[in-house]
Amino acid sequence: MLVDRSHADESLYKRESEVIYGRKHGLAMTLDVFQPLGKRNGRGIVFAISGGWFSAHRNIDGFARRGSWSELIKSGYSLFAVVHGSQPKFTIPEIREDIHRAVRFIRHNAKSYGIDPKQIGMIGGSAGGHLSLMQGTAGRDGNPKASDPVERESSRVQAVVAYFPPTDFLNYGAEGKHFDHYIRRLLDGKNPYLAALDFHSHDREQNWYERITDEAKVREQLREAAPVTHVSEGDAPSLIIHGDADKLVPIQQANRIMSRFKSAGVEAELLVMPGKDHGWEAEPAELKMIGDWFDRHLLKNK
């Protein structure tokens, strides 16, 4: 996780806590809204509250201590801290549905939040970076026939910033290396993140979830869950920030998707942080770069 020792100045914003953006399995899904007390620029940023695909409302305050949080608020951005269904209970395909819903909810309520529905960006670190890139490459159009007006909205975002994101679970650290094998070797035989990739299918006749064990089907699910699979022309401009000493998510993951972005003609940039592992104290230059990235690319959609 990206660490910054400065705390977001609470005098900069007003906070609306635990706004319900959707429901599933009888449970409410929530996000917190942070709006500048000063001048607003009419743009919104979705923060993916996710580390190892674990998400909890109590973690929002930790994210709010990041330097990027205060800097974006000072620049007039409204921030939306999204809590998704957390592993080990929910898997990446289910988590993705939560993110789609959250972006649609924000876009549907853009007027009440004082933002332009065509100027929504997304940022996250590690698993949050993965989810941000998934939204930038695989956001969906709305369903114009949906009875729920929220579901009629697009879940696409217009710009992405991703810190040290996993991008390819079947080629992780090296060509042909499986994510699980890499992590287990790194963590003495343990993989605390695997539950997010323990895929299940819904048997409608029996109305239960059955674990997918067929190797070919598992590999297909792993491909579907990877941002590199979805890169295509017209994807959201994406800035990736990655330390070249990262062991948990090797910088090979950033390089892999950057080559796909280049081939597809997607505007993307990789900021390599020399000597940095999986997290560091935010530096002024990178904070400025984040602000500039969102300013430049969201304004294109005005």
PDB file of C-alpha atoms in Angstrom:
ATOM      1  CA  MET A   1       0.000   0.000   0.000  1.00  0.00           C
ATOM      2  CA  LEU A   2       1.153   3.554  -0.664  1.00  0.00           C
ATOM      3  CA  VAL A   3       1.965   5.269   2.628  1.00  0.00           C
ATOM      4  CA  ASP A   4       2.027   8.987   3.334  1.00  0.00           C
ATOM      5  CA  ARG A   5       2.702  10.342   6.835  1.00  0.00           C
ATOM      6  CA  SER A   6       0.718  13.529   6.300  1.00  0.00           C
ATOM      7  CA  HIS A   7      -2.967  13.383   7.211  1.00  0.00           C
ATOM      8  CA  ALA A   8      -5.638  14.726   4.938  1.00  0.00           C
ATOM      9  CA  ASP A   9      -6.687  18.060   6.405  1.00  0.00           C
ATOM     10  CA  GLU A  10     -10.318  17.607   7.470  1.00  0.00           C
ATOM     11  CA  SER A  11     -10.848  21.357   7.166  1.00  0.00           C
ATOM     12  CA  LEU A  12     -10.563  20.902   3.388  1.00  0.00           C
ATOM     13  CA  TYR A  13     -13.682  18.818   2.870  1.00  0.00           C
ATOM     14  CA  LYS A  14     -17.085  17.704   4.035  1.00  0.00           C
ATOM     15  CA  ARG A  15     -17.632  13.972   4.322  1.00  0.00           C
ATOM     16  CA  GLU A  16     -20.777  11.947   3.753  1.00  0.00           C
ATOM     17  CA  SER A  17     -20.245   8.498   5.215  1.00  0.00           C
ATOM     18  CA  GLU A  18     -21.629   5.115   4.164  1.00  0.00           C
ATOM     19  CA  VAL A  19     -23.786   6.161   1.237  1.00  0.00           C
ATOM     20  CA  ILE A  20     -25.531   3.046  -0.089  1.00  0.00           C
ATOM     21  CA  TYR A  21     -24.713   2.584  -3.769  1.00  0.00           C
ATOM     22  CA  GLY A  22     -26.295  -0.846  -4.120  1.00  0.00           C
ATOM     23  CA  ARG A  23     -27.365  -4.045  -2.414  1.00  0.00           C
ATOM     24  CA  LYS A  24     -26.545  -7.716  -2.926  1.00  0.00           C
ATOM     25  CA  HIS A  25     -27.369 -10.880  -1.015  1.00  0.00           C
ATOM     26  CA  GLY A  26     -29.395  -8.771   1.409  1.00  0.00           C
ATOM     27  CA  LEU A  27     -26.396  -6.572   2.251  1.00  0.00           C
ATOM     28  CA  ALA A  28     -25.767  -2.874   1.603  1.00  0.00           C
ATOM     29  CA  MET A  29     -22.727  -1.748  -0.390  1.00  0.00           C
ATOM     30  CA  THR A  30     -21.404   1.665   0.595  1.00  0.00           C
ATOM     31  CA  LEU A  31     -19.095   4.483  -0.379  1.00  0.00           C
ATOM     32  CA  ASP A  32     -17.959   7.671   1.377  1.00  0.00           C
ATOM     33  CA  VAL A  33     -18.113  11.016  -0.414  1.00  0.00           C
ATOM     34  CA  PHE A  34     -15.482  13.716   0.193  1.00  0.00           C
ATOM     35  CA  GLN A  35     -16.308  17.107  -1.300  1.00  0.00           C
ATOM     36  CA  PRO A  36     -14.087  20.184  -1.168  1.00  0.00           C
ATOM     37  CA  LEU A  37     -15.236  23.043   1.026  1.00  0.00           C
ATOM     38  CA  GLY A  38     -13.496  25.402  -1.342  1.00  0.00           C
ATOM     39  CA  LYS A  39     -13.952  25.772  -5.091  1.00  0.00           C
ATOM     40  CA  ARG A  40     -14.891  22.584  -6.918  1.00  0.00           C
ATOM     41  CA  ASN A  41     -13.656  21.776 -10.401  1.00  0.00           C
ATOM     42  CA  GLY A  42     -16.657  19.634 -11.384  1.00  0.00           C
ATOM     43  CA  ARG A  43     -14.662  16.412 -11.662  1.00  0.00           C
ATOM     44  CA  GLY A  44     -14.836  13.215  -9.618  1.00  0.00           C
ATOM     45  CA  ILE A  45     -12.301  10.550  -8.623  1.00  0.00           C
ATOM     46  CA  VAL A  46     -13.256   7.042  -7.547  1.00  0.00           C
ATOM     47  CA  PHE A  47     -10.888   5.570  -4.933  1.00  0.00           C
ATOM     48  CA  ALA A  48     -10.867   1.764  -4.839  1.00  0.00           C
ATOM     49  CA  ILE A  49     -10.584   0.851  -1.149  1.00  0.00           C
ATOM     50  CA  SER A  50      -8.850  -2.447  -1.785  1.00  0.00           C
ATOM     51  CA  GLY A  51      -5.654  -4.216  -0.769  1.00  0.00           C
ATOM     52  CA  GLY A  52      -5.302  -7.879  -1.678  1.00  0.00           C
ATOM     53  CA  TRP A  53      -8.949  -7.548  -2.775  1.00  0.00           C
ATOM     54  CA  PHE A  54      -9.832  -7.040   0.889  1.00  0.00           C
ATOM     55  CA  SER A  55     -12.083  -4.030   1.456  1.00  0.00           C
ATOM     56  CA  ALA A  56     -13.554  -2.512   4.598  1.00  0.00           C
ATOM     57  CA  HIS A  57     -15.030   0.832   5.596  1.00  0.00           C
ATOM     58  CA  ARG A  58     -12.559   1.142   8.467  1.00  0.00           C
ATOM     59  CA  ASN A  59      -9.733   1.302   5.911  1.00  0.00           C
ATOM     60  CA  ILE A  60     -10.955   4.527   4.334  1.00  0.00           C
ATOM     61  CA  ASP A  61      -9.216   6.702   6.923  1.00  0.00           C
ATOM     62  CA  GLY A  62      -5.909   5.055   6.046  1.00  0.00           C
ATOM     63  CA  PHE A  63      -6.408   5.907   2.391  1.00  0.00           C
ATOM     64  CA  ALA A  64      -7.322   9.477   3.358  1.00  0.00           C
ATOM     65  CA  ARG A  65      -3.839   9.932   4.824  1.00  0.00           C
ATOM     66  CA  ARG A  66      -2.309   9.637   1.380  1.00  0.00           C
ATOM     67  CA  GLY A  67      -0.824  12.771  -0.079  1.00  0.00           C
ATOM     68  CA  SER A  68      -2.819  12.356  -3.288  1.00  0.00           C
ATOM     69  CA  TRP A  69      -6.046  12.606  -1.288  1.00  0.00           C
ATOM     70  CA  SER A  70      -5.351  16.108   0.052  1.00  0.00           C
ATOM     71  CA  GLU A  71      -3.811  17.329  -3.185  1.00  0.00           C
ATOM     72  CA  LEU A  72      -6.811  16.279  -5.259  1.00  0.00           C
ATOM     73  CA  ILE A  73      -9.236  17.873  -2.790  1.00  0.00           C
ATOM     74  CA  LYS A  74      -7.203  21.077  -2.819  1.00  0.00           C
ATOM     75  CA  SER A  75      -7.501  21.044  -6.608  1.00  0.00           C
ATOM     76  CA  GLY A  76     -11.279  20.898  -6.357  1.00  0.00           C
ATOM     77  CA  TYR A  77     -11.928  17.199  -6.970  1.00  0.00           C
ATOM     78  CA  SER A  78     -14.796  15.346  -5.308  1.00  0.00           C
ATOM     79  CA  LEU A  79     -13.624  11.935  -4.077  1.00  0.00           C
ATOM     80  CA  PHE A  80     -15.656   8.733  -3.768  1.00  0.00           C
ATOM     81  CA  ALA A  81     -14.162   6.023  -1.547  1.00  0.00           C
ATOM     82  CA  VAL A  82     -15.752   2.753  -2.667  1.00  0.00           C
ATOM     83  CA  VAL A  83     -15.917  -0.303  -0.421  1.00  0.00           C
ATOM     84  CA  HIS A  84     -16.516  -3.499  -2.379  1.00  0.00           C
ATOM     85  CA  GLY A  85     -17.505  -7.023  -1.383  1.00  0.00           C
ATOM     86  CA  SER A  86     -14.335  -8.359   0.217  1.00  0.00           C
ATOM     87  CA  GLN A  87     -12.384 -11.556  -0.220  1.00  0.00           C
ATOM     88  CA  PRO A  88     -12.364 -14.259   1.084  1.00  0.00           C
ATOM     89  CA  LYS A  89     -16.162 -14.129   0.781  1.00  0.00           C
ATOM     90  CA  PHE A  90     -16.267 -12.616  -2.699  1.00  0.00           C
ATOM     91  CA  THR A  91     -14.135 -13.239  -5.787  1.00  0.00           C
ATOM     92  CA  ILE A  92     -12.802 -10.830  -8.407  1.00  0.00           C
ATOM     93  CA  PRO A  93     -15.742 -11.357 -10.826  1.00  0.00           C
ATOM     94  CA  GLU A  94     -18.149 -10.463  -7.997  1.00  0.00           C
ATOM     95  CA  ILE A  95     -15.975  -7.546  -6.879  1.00  0.00           C
ATOM     96  CA  ARG A  96     -15.957  -6.204 -10.440  1.00  0.00           C
ATOM     97  CA  GLU A  97     -19.747  -6.081 -10.401  1.00  0.00           C
ATOM     98  CA  ASP A  98     -19.587  -3.919  -7.265  1.00  0.00           C
ATOM     99  CA  ILE A  99     -17.236  -1.470  -8.960  1.00  0.00           C
ATOM    100  CA  HIS A 100     -19.460  -1.280 -12.033  1.00  0.00           C
ATOM    101  CA  ARG A 101     -22.386  -0.512  -9.768  1.00  0.00           C
ATOM    102  CA  ALA A 102     -20.487   2.138  -7.796  1.00  0.00           C
ATOM    103  CA  VAL A 103     -19.397   4.042 -10.924  1.00  0.00           C
ATOM    104  CA  ARG A 104     -22.919   3.884 -12.327  1.00  0.00           C
ATOM    105  CA  PHE A 105     -24.322   5.183  -9.038  1.00  0.00           C
ATOM    106  CA  ILE A 106     -21.855   8.089  -8.968  1.00  0.00           C
ATOM    107  CA  ARG A 107     -22.605   8.957 -12.597  1.00  0.00           C
ATOM    108  CA  HIS A 108     -26.369   8.758 -12.034  1.00  0.00           C
ATOM    109  CA  ASN A 109     -26.064  11.161  -9.089  1.00  0.00           C
ATOM    110  CA  ALA A 110     -23.431  13.397 -10.692  1.00  0.00           C
ATOM    111  CA  LYS A 111     -25.624  16.485 -10.654  1.00  0.00           C
ATOM    112  CA  SER A 112     -26.289  16.247  -6.910  1.00  0.00           C
ATOM    113  CA  TYR A 113     -22.555  15.830  -6.284  1.00  0.00           C
ATOM    114  CA  GLY A 114     -21.694  18.769  -8.525  1.00  0.00           C
ATOM    115  CA  ILE A 115     -19.590  16.781 -10.975  1.00  0.00           C
ATOM    116  CA  ASP A 116     -19.695  16.248 -14.727  1.00  0.00           C
ATOM    117  CA  PRO A 117     -20.755  12.631 -15.484  1.00  0.00           C
ATOM    118  CA  LYS A 118     -18.286  12.648 -18.388  1.00  0.00           C
ATOM    119  CA  GLN A 119     -15.340  13.515 -16.106  1.00  0.00           C
ATOM    120  CA  ILE A 120     -14.859  10.611 -13.705  1.00  0.00           C
ATOM    121  CA  GLY A 121     -11.434   9.134 -12.996  1.00  0.00           C
ATOM    122  CA  MET A 122     -10.320   6.217 -10.836  1.00  0.00           C
ATOM    123  CA  ILE A 123      -7.294   5.492  -8.667  1.00  0.00           C
ATOM    124  CA  GLY A 124      -6.112   2.598  -6.511  1.00  0.00           C
ATOM    125  CA  GLY A 125      -3.055   0.738  -5.312  1.00  0.00           C
ATOM    126  CA  SER A 126      -2.161  -2.954  -5.689  1.00  0.00           C
ATOM    127  CA  ALA A 127      -5.550  -4.757  -5.871  1.00  0.00           C
ATOM    128  CA  GLY A 128      -7.125  -1.294  -6.070  1.00  0.00           C
ATOM    129  CA  GLY A 129      -4.831  -0.553  -9.004  1.00  0.00           C
ATOM    130  CA  HIS A 130      -5.914  -3.781 -10.658  1.00  0.00           C
ATOM    131  CA  LEU A 131      -9.579  -2.834 -10.233  1.00  0.00           C
ATOM    132  CA  SER A 132      -8.901   0.675 -11.551  1.00  0.00           C
ATOM    133  CA  LEU A 133      -7.270  -0.718 -14.694  1.00  0.00           C
ATOM    134  CA  MET A 134     -10.129  -3.176 -15.123  1.00  0.00           C
ATOM    135  CA  GLN A 135     -12.557  -0.267 -15.064  1.00  0.00           C
ATOM    136  CA  GLY A 136     -10.436   1.671 -17.529  1.00  0.00           C
ATOM    137  CA  THR A 137     -10.194  -1.250 -19.961  1.00  0.00           C
ATOM    138  CA  ALA A 138     -13.450  -3.136 -19.347  1.00  0.00           C
ATOM    139  CA  GLY A 139     -16.036  -0.599 -18.212  1.00  0.00           C
ATOM    140  CA  ARG A 140     -19.471  -1.301 -19.594  1.00  0.00           C
ATOM    141  CA  ASP A 141     -22.264   0.572 -21.305  1.00  0.00           C
ATOM    142  CA  GLY A 142     -25.521   0.913 -19.415  1.00  0.00           C
ATOM    143  CA  ASN A 143     -28.617  -1.135 -20.137  1.00  0.00           C
ATOM    144  CA  PRO A 144     -31.189   1.307 -21.542  1.00  0.00           C
ATOM    145  CA  LYS A 145     -33.996  -1.172 -20.762  1.00  0.00           C
ATOM    146  CA  ALA A 146     -33.086  -1.653 -17.091  1.00  0.00           C
ATOM    147  CA  SER A 147     -35.866  -0.961 -14.603  1.00  0.00           C
ATOM    148  CA  ASP A 148     -33.277   0.516 -12.213  1.00  0.00           C
ATOM    149  CA  PRO A 149     -32.184   3.911 -13.621  1.00  0.00           C
ATOM    150  CA  VAL A 150     -28.717   3.460 -12.104  1.00  0.00           C
ATOM    151  CA  GLU A 151     -28.164   0.412 -14.305  1.00  0.00           C
ATOM    152  CA  ARG A 152     -28.880   2.500 -17.406  1.00  0.00           C
ATOM    153  CA  GLU A 153     -25.650   4.434 -16.800  1.00  0.00           C
ATOM    154  CA  SER A 154     -22.217   3.579 -18.173  1.00  0.00           C
ATOM    155  CA  SER A 155     -19.625   2.203 -15.753  1.00  0.00           C
ATOM    156  CA  ARG A 156     -16.697   3.504 -17.814  1.00  0.00           C
ATOM    157  CA  VAL A 157     -14.154   5.900 -16.339  1.00  0.00           C
ATOM    158  CA  GLN A 158     -12.284   8.539 -18.328  1.00  0.00           C
ATOM    159  CA  ALA A 159      -8.809   8.346 -16.738  1.00  0.00           C
ATOM    160  CA  VAL A 160      -6.943   5.935 -14.457  1.00  0.00           C
ATOM    161  CA  VAL A 161      -4.009   6.081 -12.043  1.00  0.00           C
ATOM    162  CA  ALA A 162      -2.846   2.670 -10.825  1.00  0.00           C
ATOM    163  CA  TYR A 163      -0.136   2.019  -8.251  1.00  0.00           C
ATOM    164  CA  PHE A 164       1.789  -1.287  -8.559  1.00  0.00           C
ATOM    165  CA  PRO A 165      -1.155  -3.221 -10.077  1.00  0.00           C
ATOM    166  CA  PRO A 166      -1.360  -6.939 -10.907  1.00  0.00           C
ATOM    167  CA  THR A 167      -2.215  -7.105 -14.607  1.00  0.00           C
ATOM    168  CA  ASP A 168      -1.732 -10.718 -15.763  1.00  0.00           C
ATOM    169  CA  PHE A 169      -2.293 -13.706 -13.459  1.00  0.00           C
ATOM    170  CA  LEU A 170      -1.064 -16.294 -15.976  1.00  0.00           C
ATOM    171  CA  ASN A 171       2.212 -14.505 -16.718  1.00  0.00           C
ATOM    172  CA  TYR A 172       3.193 -13.198 -13.305  1.00  0.00           C
ATOM    173  CA  GLY A 173       6.840 -12.285 -12.829  1.00  0.00           C
ATOM    174  CA  ALA A 174       7.788 -14.139 -15.989  1.00  0.00           C
ATOM    175  CA  GLU A 175       6.192 -15.558 -19.123  1.00  0.00           C
ATOM    176  CA  GLY A 176       4.056 -18.588 -18.284  1.00  0.00           C
ATOM    177  CA  LYS A 177       4.398 -18.203 -14.499  1.00  0.00           C
ATOM    178  CA  HIS A 178       1.146 -18.608 -12.560  1.00  0.00           C
ATOM    179  CA  PHE A 179       0.230 -15.981  -9.954  1.00  0.00           C
ATOM    180  CA  ASP A 180      -0.333 -18.638  -7.284  1.00  0.00           C
ATOM    181  CA  HIS A 181       3.021 -20.304  -7.854  1.00  0.00           C
ATOM    182  CA  TYR A 182       4.844 -16.970  -7.689  1.00  0.00           C
ATOM    183  CA  ILE A 183       3.130 -15.833  -4.479  1.00  0.00           C
ATOM    184  CA  ARG A 184       3.565 -19.165  -2.704  1.00  0.00           C
ATOM    185  CA  ARG A 185       7.268 -19.179  -3.480  1.00  0.00           C
ATOM    186  CA  LEU A 186       7.552 -15.609  -2.211  1.00  0.00           C
ATOM    187  CA  LEU A 187       5.509 -16.151   0.969  1.00  0.00           C
ATOM    188  CA  ASP A 188       6.791 -19.546   2.156  1.00  0.00           C
ATOM    189  CA  GLY A 189       4.020 -21.602   0.628  1.00  0.00           C
ATOM    190  CA  LYS A 190       1.168 -19.246   1.523  1.00  0.00           C
ATOM    191  CA  ASN A 191      -1.129 -17.235  -0.717  1.00  0.00           C
ATOM    192  CA  PRO A 192      -3.508 -15.020   1.289  1.00  0.00           C
ATOM    193  CA  TYR A 193      -4.869 -13.529  -1.951  1.00  0.00           C
ATOM    194  CA  LEU A 194      -5.969 -16.742  -3.656  1.00  0.00           C
ATOM    195  CA  ALA A 195      -9.535 -16.633  -2.315  1.00  0.00           C
ATOM    196  CA  ALA A 196     -10.233 -13.750  -4.685  1.00  0.00           C
ATOM    197  CA  LEU A 197      -9.406 -16.110  -7.570  1.00  0.00           C
ATOM    198  CA  ASP A 198     -11.323 -19.145  -6.283  1.00  0.00           C
ATOM    199  CA  PHE A 199     -13.904 -19.011  -9.052  1.00  0.00           C
ATOM    200  CA  HIS A 200     -17.431 -20.432  -8.876  1.00  0.00           C
ATOM    201  CA  SER A 201     -20.282 -20.848 -11.318  1.00  0.00           C
ATOM    202  CA  HIS A 202     -23.967 -20.480 -10.516  1.00  0.00           C
ATOM    203  CA  ASP A 203     -26.075 -23.576 -11.069  1.00  0.00           C
ATOM    204  CA  ARG A 204     -29.470 -22.006 -11.746  1.00  0.00           C
ATOM    205  CA  GLU A 205     -31.325 -25.322 -11.616  1.00  0.00           C
ATOM    206  CA  GLN A 206     -30.012 -26.211  -8.144  1.00  0.00           C
ATOM    207  CA  ASN A 207     -29.600 -22.545  -7.123  1.00  0.00           C
ATOM    208  CA  TRP A 208     -26.151 -23.002  -5.675  1.00  0.00           C
ATOM    209  CA  TYR A 209     -22.576 -21.996  -6.460  1.00  0.00           C
ATOM    210  CA  GLU A 210     -20.236 -24.714  -7.602  1.00  0.00           C
ATOM    211  CA  ARG A 211     -16.458 -24.349  -7.519  1.00  0.00           C
ATOM    212  CA  ILE A 212     -14.769 -24.319 -10.932  1.00  0.00           C
ATOM    213  CA  THR A 213     -12.036 -26.973 -10.942  1.00  0.00           C
ATOM    214  CA  ASP A 214     -11.571 -27.693 -14.640  1.00  0.00           C
ATOM    215  CA  GLU A 215      -8.101 -26.344 -15.463  1.00  0.00           C
ATOM    216  CA  ALA A 216      -9.072 -24.901 -18.846  1.00  0.00           C
ATOM    217  CA  LYS A 217     -12.059 -23.082 -17.351  1.00  0.00           C
ATOM    218  CA  VAL A 218      -9.955 -21.754 -14.462  1.00  0.00           C
ATOM    219  CA  ARG A 219      -7.385 -20.394 -16.903  1.00  0.00           C
ATOM    220  CA  GLU A 220     -10.147 -18.709 -18.879  1.00  0.00           C
ATOM    221  CA  GLN A 221     -11.416 -17.075 -15.689  1.00  0.00           C
ATOM    222  CA  LEU A 222      -7.887 -15.905 -14.879  1.00  0.00           C
ATOM    223  CA  ARG A 223      -7.589 -14.371 -18.336  1.00  0.00           C
ATOM    224  CA  GLU A 224     -10.953 -12.650 -17.937  1.00  0.00           C
ATOM    225  CA  ALA A 225      -9.881 -11.214 -14.543  1.00  0.00           C
ATOM    226  CA  ALA A 226      -6.686  -9.666 -15.982  1.00  0.00           C
ATOM    227  CA  PRO A 227      -6.523  -6.098 -17.333  1.00  0.00           C
ATOM    228  CA  VAL A 228      -4.101  -7.133 -20.125  1.00  0.00           C
ATOM    229  CA  THR A 229      -6.893  -9.235 -21.649  1.00  0.00           C
ATOM    230  CA  HIS A 230      -9.178  -6.260 -22.142  1.00  0.00           C
ATOM    231  CA  VAL A 231      -6.841  -3.604 -23.546  1.00  0.00           C
ATOM    232  CA  SER A 232      -8.207  -2.103 -26.747  1.00  0.00           C
ATOM    233  CA  GLU A 233      -8.305   1.149 -28.661  1.00  0.00           C
ATOM    234  CA  GLY A 234     -10.297   3.804 -26.829  1.00  0.00           C
ATOM    235  CA  ASP A 235      -9.482   2.654 -23.305  1.00  0.00           C
ATOM    236  CA  ALA A 236      -9.097   5.261 -20.572  1.00  0.00           C
ATOM    237  CA  PRO A 237      -5.673   6.973 -20.498  1.00  0.00           C
ATOM    238  CA  SER A 238      -3.743   5.197 -17.744  1.00  0.00           C
ATOM    239  CA  LEU A 239      -0.833   6.251 -15.552  1.00  0.00           C
ATOM    240  CA  ILE A 240       0.956   3.419 -13.747  1.00  0.00           C
ATOM    241  CA  ILE A 241       3.315   4.136 -10.851  1.00  0.00           C
ATOM    242  CA  HIS A 242       5.496   1.195  -9.852  1.00  0.00           C
ATOM    243  CA  GLY A 243       8.627   0.572  -7.809  1.00  0.00           C
ATOM    244  CA  ASP A 244      11.360  -1.362  -9.605  1.00  0.00           C
ATOM    245  CA  ALA A 245      12.171  -3.275  -6.376  1.00  0.00           C
ATOM    246  CA  ASP A 246       8.602  -4.493  -5.836  1.00  0.00           C
ATOM    247  CA  LYS A 247       8.637  -8.192  -4.922  1.00  0.00           C
ATOM    248  CA  LEU A 248       4.927  -8.758  -4.297  1.00  0.00           C
ATOM    249  CA  VAL A 249       3.798  -7.280  -7.623  1.00  0.00           C
ATOM    250  CA  PRO A 250       6.873  -7.327  -9.882  1.00  0.00           C
ATOM    251  CA  ILE A 251       7.301  -4.383 -12.217  1.00  0.00           C
ATOM    252  CA  GLN A 252       7.046  -6.917 -15.045  1.00  0.00           C
ATOM    253  CA  GLN A 253       3.281  -6.597 -14.525  1.00  0.00           C
ATOM    254  CA  ALA A 254       3.393  -2.889 -15.357  1.00  0.00           C
ATOM    255  CA  ASN A 255       5.669  -3.468 -18.340  1.00  0.00           C
ATOM    256  CA  ARG A 256       3.367  -6.174 -19.637  1.00  0.00           C
ATOM    257  CA  ILE A 257       0.275  -3.995 -19.820  1.00  0.00           C
ATOM    258  CA  MET A 258       2.266  -1.004 -21.063  1.00  0.00           C
ATOM    259  CA  SER A 259       3.250  -2.990 -24.146  1.00  0.00           C
ATOM    260  CA  ARG A 260      -0.432  -3.817 -24.731  1.00  0.00           C
ATOM    261  CA  PHE A 261      -1.408  -0.168 -24.330  1.00  0.00           C
ATOM    262  CA  LYS A 262       1.245   0.838 -26.854  1.00  0.00           C
ATOM    263  CA  SER A 263       0.083  -1.761 -29.402  1.00  0.00           C
ATOM    264  CA  ALA A 264      -3.539  -0.635 -29.027  1.00  0.00           C
ATOM    265  CA  GLY A 265      -2.703   3.067 -29.294  1.00  0.00           C
ATOM    266  CA  VAL A 266      -3.953   3.812 -25.769  1.00  0.00           C
ATOM    267  CA  GLU A 267      -2.369   6.827 -24.093  1.00  0.00           C
ATOM    268  CA  ALA A 268      -0.455   5.457 -21.111  1.00  0.00           C
ATOM    269  CA  GLU A 269       2.606   6.287 -19.076  1.00  0.00           C
ATOM    270  CA  LEU A 270       4.734   4.347 -16.591  1.00  0.00           C
ATOM    271  CA  LEU A 271       6.442   6.207 -13.748  1.00  0.00           C
ATOM    272  CA  VAL A 272       9.170   3.945 -12.360  1.00  0.00           C
ATOM    273  CA  MET A 273      10.186   4.631  -8.757  1.00  0.00           C
ATOM    274  CA  PRO A 274      13.838   3.495  -8.391  1.00  0.00           C
ATOM    275  CA  GLY A 275      14.512   1.254  -5.411  1.00  0.00           C
ATOM    276  CA  LYS A 276      10.898   1.288  -4.205  1.00  0.00           C
ATOM    277  CA  ASP A 277       9.203  -1.898  -3.019  1.00  0.00           C
ATOM    278  CA  HIS A 278       5.451  -2.431  -2.568  1.00  0.00           C
ATOM    279  CA  GLY A 279       4.673   0.933  -0.948  1.00  0.00           C
ATOM    280  CA  TRP A 280       6.507   4.118   0.022  1.00  0.00           C
ATOM    281  CA  GLU A 281       6.046   7.635   1.322  1.00  0.00           C
ATOM    282  CA  ALA A 282       4.515   9.691  -1.448  1.00  0.00           C
ATOM    283  CA  GLU A 283       6.874  12.153  -3.135  1.00  0.00           C
ATOM    284  CA  PRO A 284       5.868  15.647  -4.319  1.00  0.00           C
ATOM    285  CA  ALA A 285       6.784  14.951  -7.949  1.00  0.00           C
ATOM    286  CA  GLU A 286       4.516  11.926  -8.191  1.00  0.00           C
ATOM    287  CA  LEU A 287       1.642  13.736  -6.448  1.00  0.00           C
ATOM    288  CA  LYS A 288       1.919  16.527  -9.006  1.00  0.00           C
ATOM    289  CA  MET A 289       1.976  13.990 -11.803  1.00  0.00           C
ATOM    290  CA  ILE A 290      -1.249  12.379 -10.544  1.00  0.00           C
ATOM    291  CA  GLY A 291      -3.015  15.742 -10.421  1.00  0.00           C
ATOM    292  CA  ASP A 292      -1.738  16.725 -13.845  1.00  0.00           C
ATOM    293  CA  TRP A 293      -2.820  13.374 -15.308  1.00  0.00           C
ATOM    294  CA  PHE A 294      -6.390  13.701 -14.107  1.00  0.00           C
ATOM    295  CA  ASP A 295      -6.539  17.408 -14.997  1.00  0.00           C
ATOM    296  CA  ARG A 296      -5.361  16.806 -18.541  1.00  0.00           C
ATOM    297  CA  HIS A 297      -7.386  13.737 -19.405  1.00  0.00           C
ATOM    298  CA  LEU A 298     -10.651  14.496 -17.644  1.00  0.00           C
ATOM    299  CA  LEU A 299     -10.779  17.975 -19.160  1.00  0.00           C
ATOM    300  CA  LYS A 300     -10.751  16.349 -22.604  1.00  0.00           C
ATOM    301  CA  ASN A 301     -14.260  15.086 -21.895  1.00  0.00           C
ATOM    302  CA  LYS A 302     -15.705  18.455 -20.915  1.00  0.00           C
TER     303      LYS A 302
END
